[in-house]
CSV table of C-alpha atoms and ligand atoms in Angstrom, one decimal:
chain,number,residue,atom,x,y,z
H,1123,UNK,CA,-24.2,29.9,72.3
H,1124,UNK,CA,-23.0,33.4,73.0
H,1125,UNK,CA,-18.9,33.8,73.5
H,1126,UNK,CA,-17.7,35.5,76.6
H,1127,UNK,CA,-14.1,37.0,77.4
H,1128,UNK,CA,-11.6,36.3,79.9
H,1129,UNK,CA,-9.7,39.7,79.9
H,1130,UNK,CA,-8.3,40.0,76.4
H,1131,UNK,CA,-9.0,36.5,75.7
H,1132,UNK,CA,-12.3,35.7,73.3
H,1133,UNK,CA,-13.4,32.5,74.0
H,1134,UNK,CA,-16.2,32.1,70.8
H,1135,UNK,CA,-17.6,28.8,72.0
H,1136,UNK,CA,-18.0,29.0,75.7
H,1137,UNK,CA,-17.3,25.3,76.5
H,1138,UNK,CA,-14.0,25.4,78.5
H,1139,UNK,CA,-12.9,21.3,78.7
H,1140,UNK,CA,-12.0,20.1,81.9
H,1141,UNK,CA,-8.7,19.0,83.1
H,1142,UNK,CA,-8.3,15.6,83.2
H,1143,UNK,CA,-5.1,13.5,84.9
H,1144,UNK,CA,-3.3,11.2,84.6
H,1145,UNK,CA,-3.4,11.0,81.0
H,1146,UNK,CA,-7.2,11.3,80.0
H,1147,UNK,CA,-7.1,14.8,78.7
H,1148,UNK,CA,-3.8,15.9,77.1
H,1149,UNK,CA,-2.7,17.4,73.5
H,1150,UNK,CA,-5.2,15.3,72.0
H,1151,UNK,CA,-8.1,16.1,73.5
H,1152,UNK,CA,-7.1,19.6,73.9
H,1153,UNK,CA,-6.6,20.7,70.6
H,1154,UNK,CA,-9.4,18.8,69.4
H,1155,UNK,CA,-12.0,21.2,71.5
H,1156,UNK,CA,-9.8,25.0,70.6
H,1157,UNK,CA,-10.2,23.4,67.5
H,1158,UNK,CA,-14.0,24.0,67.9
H,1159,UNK,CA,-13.6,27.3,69.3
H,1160,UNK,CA,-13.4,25.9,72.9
H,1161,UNK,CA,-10.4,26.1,76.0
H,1162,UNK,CA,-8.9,22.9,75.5
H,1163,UNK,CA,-7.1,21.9,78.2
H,1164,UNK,CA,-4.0,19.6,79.5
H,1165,UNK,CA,-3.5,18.0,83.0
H,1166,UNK,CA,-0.7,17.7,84.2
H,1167,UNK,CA,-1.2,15.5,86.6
H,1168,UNK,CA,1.1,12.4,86.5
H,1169,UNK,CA,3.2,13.8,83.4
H,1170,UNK,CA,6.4,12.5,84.9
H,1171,UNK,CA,4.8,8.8,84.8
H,1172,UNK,CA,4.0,9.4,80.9
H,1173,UNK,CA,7.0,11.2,80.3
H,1174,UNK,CA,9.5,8.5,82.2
H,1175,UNK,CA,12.7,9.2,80.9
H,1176,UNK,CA,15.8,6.7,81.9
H,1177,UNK,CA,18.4,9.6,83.1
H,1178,UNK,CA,15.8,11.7,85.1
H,1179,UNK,CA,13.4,11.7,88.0
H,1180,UNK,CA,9.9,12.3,88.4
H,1181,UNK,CA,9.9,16.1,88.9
H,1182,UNK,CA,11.8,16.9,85.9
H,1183,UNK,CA,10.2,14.6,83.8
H,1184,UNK,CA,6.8,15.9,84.6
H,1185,UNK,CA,8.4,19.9,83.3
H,1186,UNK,CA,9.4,18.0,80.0
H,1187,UNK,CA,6.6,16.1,79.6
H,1188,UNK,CA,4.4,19.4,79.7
H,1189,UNK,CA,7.1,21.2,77.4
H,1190,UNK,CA,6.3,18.2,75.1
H,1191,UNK,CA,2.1,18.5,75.4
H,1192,UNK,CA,2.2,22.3,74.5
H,1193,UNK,CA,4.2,21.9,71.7
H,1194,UNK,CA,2.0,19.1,70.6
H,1195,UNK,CA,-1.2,20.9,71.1
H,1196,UNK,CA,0.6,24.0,69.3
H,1197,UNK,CA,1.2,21.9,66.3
H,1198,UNK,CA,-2.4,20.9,66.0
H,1199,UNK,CA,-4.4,23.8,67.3
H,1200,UNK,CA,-4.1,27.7,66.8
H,1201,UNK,CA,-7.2,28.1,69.8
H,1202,UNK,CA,-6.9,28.7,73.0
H,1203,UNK,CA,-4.9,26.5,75.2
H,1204,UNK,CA,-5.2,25.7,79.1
H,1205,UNK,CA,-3.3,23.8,81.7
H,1206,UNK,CA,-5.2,22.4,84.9
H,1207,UNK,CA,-2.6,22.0,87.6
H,1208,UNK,CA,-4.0,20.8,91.3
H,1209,UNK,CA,-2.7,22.8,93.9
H,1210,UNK,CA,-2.1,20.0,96.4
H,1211,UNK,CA,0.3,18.2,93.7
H,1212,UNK,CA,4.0,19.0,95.1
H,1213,UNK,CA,4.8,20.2,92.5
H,1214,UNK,CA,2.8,23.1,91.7
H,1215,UNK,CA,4.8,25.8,91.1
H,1216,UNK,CA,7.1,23.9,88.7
H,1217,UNK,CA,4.2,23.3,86.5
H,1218,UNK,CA,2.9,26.9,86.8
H,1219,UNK,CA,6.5,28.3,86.2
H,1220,UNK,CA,6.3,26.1,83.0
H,1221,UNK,CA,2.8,27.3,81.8
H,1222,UNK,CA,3.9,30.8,82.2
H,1223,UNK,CA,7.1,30.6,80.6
H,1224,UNK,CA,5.5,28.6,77.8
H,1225,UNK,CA,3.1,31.7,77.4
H,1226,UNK,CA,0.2,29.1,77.4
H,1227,UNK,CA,-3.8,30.9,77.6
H,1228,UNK,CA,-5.0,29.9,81.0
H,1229,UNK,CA,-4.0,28.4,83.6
H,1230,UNK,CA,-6.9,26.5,85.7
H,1231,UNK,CA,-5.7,25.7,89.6
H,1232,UNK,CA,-8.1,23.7,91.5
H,1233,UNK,CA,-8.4,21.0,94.4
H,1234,UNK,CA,-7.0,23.6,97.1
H,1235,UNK,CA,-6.8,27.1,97.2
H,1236,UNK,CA,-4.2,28.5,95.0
H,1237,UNK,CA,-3.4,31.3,97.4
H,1238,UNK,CA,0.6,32.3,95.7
H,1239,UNK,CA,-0.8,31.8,92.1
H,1240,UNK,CA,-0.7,35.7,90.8
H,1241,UNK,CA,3.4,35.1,92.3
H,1242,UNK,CA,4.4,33.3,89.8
H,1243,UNK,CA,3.2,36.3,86.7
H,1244,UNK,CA,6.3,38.0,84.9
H,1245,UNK,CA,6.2,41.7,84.1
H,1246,UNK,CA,5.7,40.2,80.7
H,1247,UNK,CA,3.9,37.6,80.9
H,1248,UNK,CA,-0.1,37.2,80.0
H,1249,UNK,CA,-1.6,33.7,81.6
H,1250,UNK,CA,-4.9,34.6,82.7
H,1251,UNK,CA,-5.3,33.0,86.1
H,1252,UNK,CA,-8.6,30.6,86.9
H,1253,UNK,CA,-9.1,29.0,90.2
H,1254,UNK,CA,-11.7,26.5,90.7
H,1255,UNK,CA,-13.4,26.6,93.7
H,1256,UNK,CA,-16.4,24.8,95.4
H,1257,UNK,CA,-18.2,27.3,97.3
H,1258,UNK,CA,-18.4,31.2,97.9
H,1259,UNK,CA,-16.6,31.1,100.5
H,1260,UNK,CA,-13.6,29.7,98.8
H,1261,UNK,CA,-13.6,32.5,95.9
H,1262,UNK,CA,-14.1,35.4,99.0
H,1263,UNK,CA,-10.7,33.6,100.6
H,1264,UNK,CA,-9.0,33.7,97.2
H,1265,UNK,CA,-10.6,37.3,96.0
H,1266,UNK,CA,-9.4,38.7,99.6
H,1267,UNK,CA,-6.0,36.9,99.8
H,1268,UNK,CA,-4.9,37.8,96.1
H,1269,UNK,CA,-6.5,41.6,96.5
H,1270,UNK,CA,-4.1,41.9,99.3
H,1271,UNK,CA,-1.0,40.4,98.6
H,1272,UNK,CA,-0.3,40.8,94.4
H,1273,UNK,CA,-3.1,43.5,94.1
H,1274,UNK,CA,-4.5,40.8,91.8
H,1275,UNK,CA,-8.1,39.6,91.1
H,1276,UNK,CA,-8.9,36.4,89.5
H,1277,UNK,CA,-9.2,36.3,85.6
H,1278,UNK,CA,-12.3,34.0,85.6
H,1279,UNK,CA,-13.6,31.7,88.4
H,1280,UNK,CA,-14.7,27.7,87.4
H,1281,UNK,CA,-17.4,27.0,90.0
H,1282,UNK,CA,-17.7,23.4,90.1
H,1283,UNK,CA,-20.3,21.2,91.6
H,1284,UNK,CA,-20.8,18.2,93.3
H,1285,UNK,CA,-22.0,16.0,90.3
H,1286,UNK,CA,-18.0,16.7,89.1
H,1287,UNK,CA,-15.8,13.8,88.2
H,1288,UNK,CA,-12.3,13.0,90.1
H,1289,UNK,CA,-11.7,14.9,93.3
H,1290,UNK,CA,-14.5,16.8,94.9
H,1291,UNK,CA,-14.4,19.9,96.4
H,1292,UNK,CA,-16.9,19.0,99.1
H,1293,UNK,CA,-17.2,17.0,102.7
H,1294,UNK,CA,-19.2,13.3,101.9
H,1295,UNK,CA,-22.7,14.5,103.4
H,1296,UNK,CA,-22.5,17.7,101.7
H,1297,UNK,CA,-22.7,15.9,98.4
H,1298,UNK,CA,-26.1,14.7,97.8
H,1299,UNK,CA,-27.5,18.1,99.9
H,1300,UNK,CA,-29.2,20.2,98.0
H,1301,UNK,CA,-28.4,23.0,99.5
H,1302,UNK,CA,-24.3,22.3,98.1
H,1303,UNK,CA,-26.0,21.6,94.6
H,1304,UNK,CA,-24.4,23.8,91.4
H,1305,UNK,CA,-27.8,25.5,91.1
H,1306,UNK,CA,-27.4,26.9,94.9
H,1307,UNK,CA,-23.6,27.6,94.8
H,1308,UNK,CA,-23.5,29.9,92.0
H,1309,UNK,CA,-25.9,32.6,92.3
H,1310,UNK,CA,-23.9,32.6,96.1
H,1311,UNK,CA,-20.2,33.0,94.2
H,1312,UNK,CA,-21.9,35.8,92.0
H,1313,UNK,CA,-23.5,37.9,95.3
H,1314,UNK,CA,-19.4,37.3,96.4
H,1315,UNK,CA,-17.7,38.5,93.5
H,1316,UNK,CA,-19.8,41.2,92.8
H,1317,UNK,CA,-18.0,42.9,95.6
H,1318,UNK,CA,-14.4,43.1,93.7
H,1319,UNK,CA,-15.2,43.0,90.4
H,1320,UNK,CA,-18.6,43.3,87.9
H,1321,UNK,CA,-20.0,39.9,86.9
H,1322,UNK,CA,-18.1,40.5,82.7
H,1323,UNK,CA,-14.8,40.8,84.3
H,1324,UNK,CA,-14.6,38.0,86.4
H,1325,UNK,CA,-16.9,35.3,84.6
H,1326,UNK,CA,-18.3,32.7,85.8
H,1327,UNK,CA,-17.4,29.0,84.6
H,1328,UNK,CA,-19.8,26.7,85.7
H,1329,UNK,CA,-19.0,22.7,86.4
H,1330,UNK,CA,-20.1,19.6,87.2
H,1331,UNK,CA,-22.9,17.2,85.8
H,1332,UNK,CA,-23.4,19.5,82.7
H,1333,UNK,CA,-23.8,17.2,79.7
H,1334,UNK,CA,-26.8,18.6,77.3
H,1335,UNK,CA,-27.2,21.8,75.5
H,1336,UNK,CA,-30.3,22.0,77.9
H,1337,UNK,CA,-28.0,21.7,80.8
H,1338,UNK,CA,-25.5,24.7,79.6
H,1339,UNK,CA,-28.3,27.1,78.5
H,1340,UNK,CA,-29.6,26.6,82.4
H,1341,UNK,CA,-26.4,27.6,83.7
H,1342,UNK,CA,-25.8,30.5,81.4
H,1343,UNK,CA,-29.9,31.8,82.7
H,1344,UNK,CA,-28.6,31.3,86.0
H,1345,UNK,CA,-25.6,34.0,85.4
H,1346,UNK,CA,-22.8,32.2,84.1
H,1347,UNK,CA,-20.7,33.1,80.8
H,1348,UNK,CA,-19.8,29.5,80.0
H,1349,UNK,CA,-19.4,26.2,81.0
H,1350,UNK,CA,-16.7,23.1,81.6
H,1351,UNK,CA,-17.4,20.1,80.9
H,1352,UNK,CA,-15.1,17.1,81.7
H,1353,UNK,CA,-17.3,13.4,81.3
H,1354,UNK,CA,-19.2,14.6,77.9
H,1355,UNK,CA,-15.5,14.6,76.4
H,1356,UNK,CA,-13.9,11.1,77.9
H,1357,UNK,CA,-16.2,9.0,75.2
H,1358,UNK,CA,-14.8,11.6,72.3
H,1359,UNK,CA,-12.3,9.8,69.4
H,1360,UNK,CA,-9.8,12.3,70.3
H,1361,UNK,CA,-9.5,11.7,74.3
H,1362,UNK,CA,-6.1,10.6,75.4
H,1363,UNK,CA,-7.0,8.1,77.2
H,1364,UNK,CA,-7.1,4.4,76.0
H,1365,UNK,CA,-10.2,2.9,74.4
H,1366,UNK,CA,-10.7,0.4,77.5
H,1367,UNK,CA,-11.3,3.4,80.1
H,1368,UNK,CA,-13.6,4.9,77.5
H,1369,UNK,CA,-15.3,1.7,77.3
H,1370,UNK,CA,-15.9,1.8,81.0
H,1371,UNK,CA,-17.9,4.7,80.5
H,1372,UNK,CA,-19.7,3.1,77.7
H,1373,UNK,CA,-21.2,0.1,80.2
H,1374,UNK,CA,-21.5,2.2,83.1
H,1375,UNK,CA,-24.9,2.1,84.6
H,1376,UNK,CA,-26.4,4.5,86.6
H,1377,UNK,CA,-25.7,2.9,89.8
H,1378,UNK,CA,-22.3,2.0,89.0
H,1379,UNK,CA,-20.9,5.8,89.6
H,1380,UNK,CA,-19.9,5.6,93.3
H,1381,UNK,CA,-18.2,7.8,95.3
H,1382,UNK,CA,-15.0,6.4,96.9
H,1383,UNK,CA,-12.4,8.1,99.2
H,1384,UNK,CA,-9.2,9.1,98.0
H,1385,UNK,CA,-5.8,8.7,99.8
H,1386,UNK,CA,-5.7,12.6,98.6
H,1387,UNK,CA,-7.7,13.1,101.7
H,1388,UNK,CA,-11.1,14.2,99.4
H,1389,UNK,CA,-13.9,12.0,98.3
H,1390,UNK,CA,-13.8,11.4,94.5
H,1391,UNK,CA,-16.5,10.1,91.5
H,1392,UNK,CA,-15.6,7.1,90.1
H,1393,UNK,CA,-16.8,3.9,88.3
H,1394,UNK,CA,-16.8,0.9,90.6
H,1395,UNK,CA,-14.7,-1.8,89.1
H,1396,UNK,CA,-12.4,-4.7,91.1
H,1397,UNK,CA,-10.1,-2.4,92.2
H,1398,UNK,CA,-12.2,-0.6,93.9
H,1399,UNK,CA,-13.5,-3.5,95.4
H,1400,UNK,CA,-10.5,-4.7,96.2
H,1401,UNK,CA,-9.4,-1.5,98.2
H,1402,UNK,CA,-12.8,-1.1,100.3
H,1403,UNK,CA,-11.7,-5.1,101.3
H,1404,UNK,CA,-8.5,-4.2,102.5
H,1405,UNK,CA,-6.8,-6.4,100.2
H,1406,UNK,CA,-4.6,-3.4,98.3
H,1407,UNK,CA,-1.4,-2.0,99.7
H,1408,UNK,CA,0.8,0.3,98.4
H,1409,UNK,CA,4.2,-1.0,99.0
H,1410,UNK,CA,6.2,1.7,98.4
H,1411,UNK,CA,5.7,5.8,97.7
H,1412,UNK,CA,7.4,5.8,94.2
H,1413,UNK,CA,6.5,9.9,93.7
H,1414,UNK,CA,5.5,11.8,96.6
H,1415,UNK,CA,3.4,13.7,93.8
H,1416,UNK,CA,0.5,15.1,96.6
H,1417,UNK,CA,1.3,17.1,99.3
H,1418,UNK,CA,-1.8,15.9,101.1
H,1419,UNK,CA,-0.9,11.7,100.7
H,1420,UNK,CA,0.1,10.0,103.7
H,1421,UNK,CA,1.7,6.7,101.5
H,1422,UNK,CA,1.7,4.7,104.8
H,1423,UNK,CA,-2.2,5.5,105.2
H,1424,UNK,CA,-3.5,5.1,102.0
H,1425,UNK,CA,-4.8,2.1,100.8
H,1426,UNK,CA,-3.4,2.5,97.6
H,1427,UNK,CA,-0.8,4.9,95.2
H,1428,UNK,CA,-3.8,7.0,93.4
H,1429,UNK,CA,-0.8,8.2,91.1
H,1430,UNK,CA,-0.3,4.4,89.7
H,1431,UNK,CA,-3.9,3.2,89.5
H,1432,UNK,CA,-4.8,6.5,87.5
H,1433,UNK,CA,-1.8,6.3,85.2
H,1434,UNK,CA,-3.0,2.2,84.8
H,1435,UNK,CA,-6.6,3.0,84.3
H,1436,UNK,CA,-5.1,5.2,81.5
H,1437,UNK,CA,-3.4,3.0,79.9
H,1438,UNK,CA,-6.4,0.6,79.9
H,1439,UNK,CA,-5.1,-1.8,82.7
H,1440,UNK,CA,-8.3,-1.4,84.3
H,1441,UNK,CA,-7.4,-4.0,86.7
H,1442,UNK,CA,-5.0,-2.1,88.2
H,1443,UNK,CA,-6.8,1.2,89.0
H,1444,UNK,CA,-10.0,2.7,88.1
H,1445,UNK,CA,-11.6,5.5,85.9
H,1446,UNK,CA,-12.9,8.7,87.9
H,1447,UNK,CA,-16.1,10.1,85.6
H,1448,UNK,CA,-18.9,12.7,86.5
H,1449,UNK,CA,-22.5,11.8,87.8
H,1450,UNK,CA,-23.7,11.6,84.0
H,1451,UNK,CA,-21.1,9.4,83.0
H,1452,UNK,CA,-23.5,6.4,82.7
H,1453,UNK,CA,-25.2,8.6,79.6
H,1454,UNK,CA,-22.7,7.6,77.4
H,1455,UNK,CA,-23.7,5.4,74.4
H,1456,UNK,CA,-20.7,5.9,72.1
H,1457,UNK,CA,-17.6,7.0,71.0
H,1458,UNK,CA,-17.6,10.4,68.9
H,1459,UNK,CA,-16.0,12.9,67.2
H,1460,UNK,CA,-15.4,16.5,69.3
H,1461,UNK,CA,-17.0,17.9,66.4
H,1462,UNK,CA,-20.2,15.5,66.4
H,1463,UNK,CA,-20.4,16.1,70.4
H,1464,UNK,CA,-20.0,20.2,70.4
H,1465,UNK,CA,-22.7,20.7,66.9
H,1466,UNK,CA,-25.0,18.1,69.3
H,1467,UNK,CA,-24.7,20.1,72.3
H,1468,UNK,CA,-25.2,23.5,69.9
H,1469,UNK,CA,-28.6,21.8,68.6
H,1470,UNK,CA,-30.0,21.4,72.1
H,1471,UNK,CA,-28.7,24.6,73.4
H,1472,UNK,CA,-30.5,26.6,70.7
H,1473,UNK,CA,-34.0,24.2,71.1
H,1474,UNK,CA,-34.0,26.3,74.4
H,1475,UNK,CA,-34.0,29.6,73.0
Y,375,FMN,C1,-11.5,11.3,84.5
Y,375,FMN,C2,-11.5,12.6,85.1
Y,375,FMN,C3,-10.3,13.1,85.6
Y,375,FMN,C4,-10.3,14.4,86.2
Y,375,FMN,N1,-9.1,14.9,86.6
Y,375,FMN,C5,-9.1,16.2,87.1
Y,375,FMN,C6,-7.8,16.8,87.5
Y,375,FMN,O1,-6.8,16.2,87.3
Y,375,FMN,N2,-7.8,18.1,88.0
Y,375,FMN,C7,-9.0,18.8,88.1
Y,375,FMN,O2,-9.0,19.9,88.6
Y,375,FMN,N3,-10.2,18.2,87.8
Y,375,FMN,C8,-10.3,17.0,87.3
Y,375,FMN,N4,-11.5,16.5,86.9
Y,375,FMN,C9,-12.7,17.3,86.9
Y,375,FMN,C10,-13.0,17.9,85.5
Y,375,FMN,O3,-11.9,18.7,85.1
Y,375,FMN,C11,-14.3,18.7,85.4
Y,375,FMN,O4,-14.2,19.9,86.0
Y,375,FMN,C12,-15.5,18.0,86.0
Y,375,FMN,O5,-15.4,16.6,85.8
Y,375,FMN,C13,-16.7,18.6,85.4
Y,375,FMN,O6,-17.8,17.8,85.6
Y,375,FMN,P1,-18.3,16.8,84.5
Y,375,FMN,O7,-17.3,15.7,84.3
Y,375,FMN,O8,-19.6,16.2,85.0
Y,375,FMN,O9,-18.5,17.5,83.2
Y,375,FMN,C14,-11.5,15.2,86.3
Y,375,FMN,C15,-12.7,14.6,85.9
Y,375,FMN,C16,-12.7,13.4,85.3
Y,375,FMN,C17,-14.0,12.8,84.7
């Protein structure tokens, strides 16, 4: 597998691992894949919830508790480090302020346009700036706004498909159309970038249902310079979340990946379970709003706080939430190393050539 650049950055294996809240992909996780030669990279969604500190609130313990996973990943990792914030997580430019000031690689900013990103860059500073986006008409928005306002173009775009896990970037019908599919959708966001920059100095990440070396080298054919992969890395030893929401993966059939709608106001890919169940019956209730953590949740509409049931599912409480996972979740067997997973995916990649 060839290594690509985002600006001055070398990224020598061109797997960039998705971010993963609440809890699923943190220090752990991340250092294990820059380890590799990979972007490992933290959520930092929920932080606050794994960082509760008595004397402090939610927003602040979410700062420390990202302070706290770059050190971490710092201390076991010399690679190349990324953050995934969500743009519709209130508080976004907190987390980005943090990322910047703790001069980490990349920052990645999906589920909503991060139109104000390129604000938030010091003089000094040298965060390359990723969006991830869902369509071309989503990186023209973001190409035109930025172009405009901070005389900025995106560092690197992460075009992510429909077969993602977690929130999807997509209406329900659109997802099983063909004409939505990853395969359709990038050669489009290539025609629209094309237009502001040439194809090296904007790459192209592409994501969603990419589990096989087979599965990369078609993306890379199709004009991509690398990948991210998210599900492939939940079943790894070093994946912060608990070995019960790994396990889910592990007995996951095909037809137990579902699509479910989120109180985030987007449908998401997840592994049915009795919660799920439970909230399609009617029978969950949030009783209170404990974090006001998305912009987008209405608490007194949703059938449940996604914040808690992701930060349970984390901890392994499967009963009290439920573990997003990509379309090719049900492929996993067992639990492995990063190392065993990235010379595996290697092996397949060059069969291709
Ligand atoms: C358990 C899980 C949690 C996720 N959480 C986030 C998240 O917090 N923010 C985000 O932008 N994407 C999130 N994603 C999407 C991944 O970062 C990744 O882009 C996507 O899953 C790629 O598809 P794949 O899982 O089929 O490889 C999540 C995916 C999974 C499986």
């Amino acid at each position: 597998m060839e290594s690509f650049r985002i600006g001055s950055l070398n990224i020598k294996l061109p797997v960039i691992q998705g971010g993963m809240g609440v809890g699923i992909s943190l220090s752990g996780l991340a250092a294990a894949v820059a380890n590799e030669g990979g972007v490992g990279v933290i959520s930092c969604a929920g932080l606050g919830l794994l960082y509760h500190r008595k004397a402090s609130d939610f927003l602040n313990d979410c700062i420390w508790g990202l302070k706290e996973e770059i050190r971490k990943v710092r201390e076991k990792s010399s690679g190349l480090i990324g953050i995934n914030i969500m743009v519709a997580l209130s508080n976004f430019s907190d987390m980005v302020r943090t990322a910047i000031e703790e001069k980490v690689d990349i920052i990645f900013a999906g589920a909503g346009l991060p139109l104000n990103l390129p604000s938030f860059l010091t003089p000094t500073s040298e965060t390359k700036l990723v969006p991830i986006v869902s369509s071309s008409r989503a990186a023209k928005i973001i190409c035109e706004k930025w172009k405009t306002n901070y005389n900025y173009l995106p560092d690197a775009l992460v075009v992510e498909g429909p077969k993602a896990g977690g929130h999807l970037g997509f209406k329900k019908e659109q997802i099983e159309d063909e004409n939505y599919s990853l395969e359709h959708i990038i050669p489009e966001v290539i025609e629209i970038i094309a237009q502001y920059k040439n194809d090296k100095s904007m790459p192209i990440i592409a994501a969603g249902g990419i589990y096989s070396g087979q599965d990369i080298h078609r993306f890379i054919q199709l004009g991509a310079s690398g990948v991210q992969m998210g599900t492939i890395f939940v079943t790894s030893e070093e994946c912060d979340a608990s070995y019960a929401f790994k396990k889910t993966y592990i007995d996951a059939n095909k037809e137990d990946i579902i699509l479910i709608e989120s109180p985030v106001g987007m449908p998401g890919r997840a592994i049915r379970n009795e919660f799920i169940g439970k909230v399609e019956s009617g029978t969950e209730i949030p009783k209170s709003c404990p974090f006001h953590c998305i912009k987008t949740c209405n608490y007194q509409k949703s059938p449940y706080c996604i914040m808690n049931a992701l930060y349970n599912s984390s901890k392994g409480n499967m009963k009290k939430g439920y573990a997003f996972a990509g379309s090719n979740a049900y492929l996993a067997r067992k639990i492995s190393s990063v190392k065993d997973i990235i010379s595996t995916l290697k092996i397949e990649y060059s069969i291709m050539e």
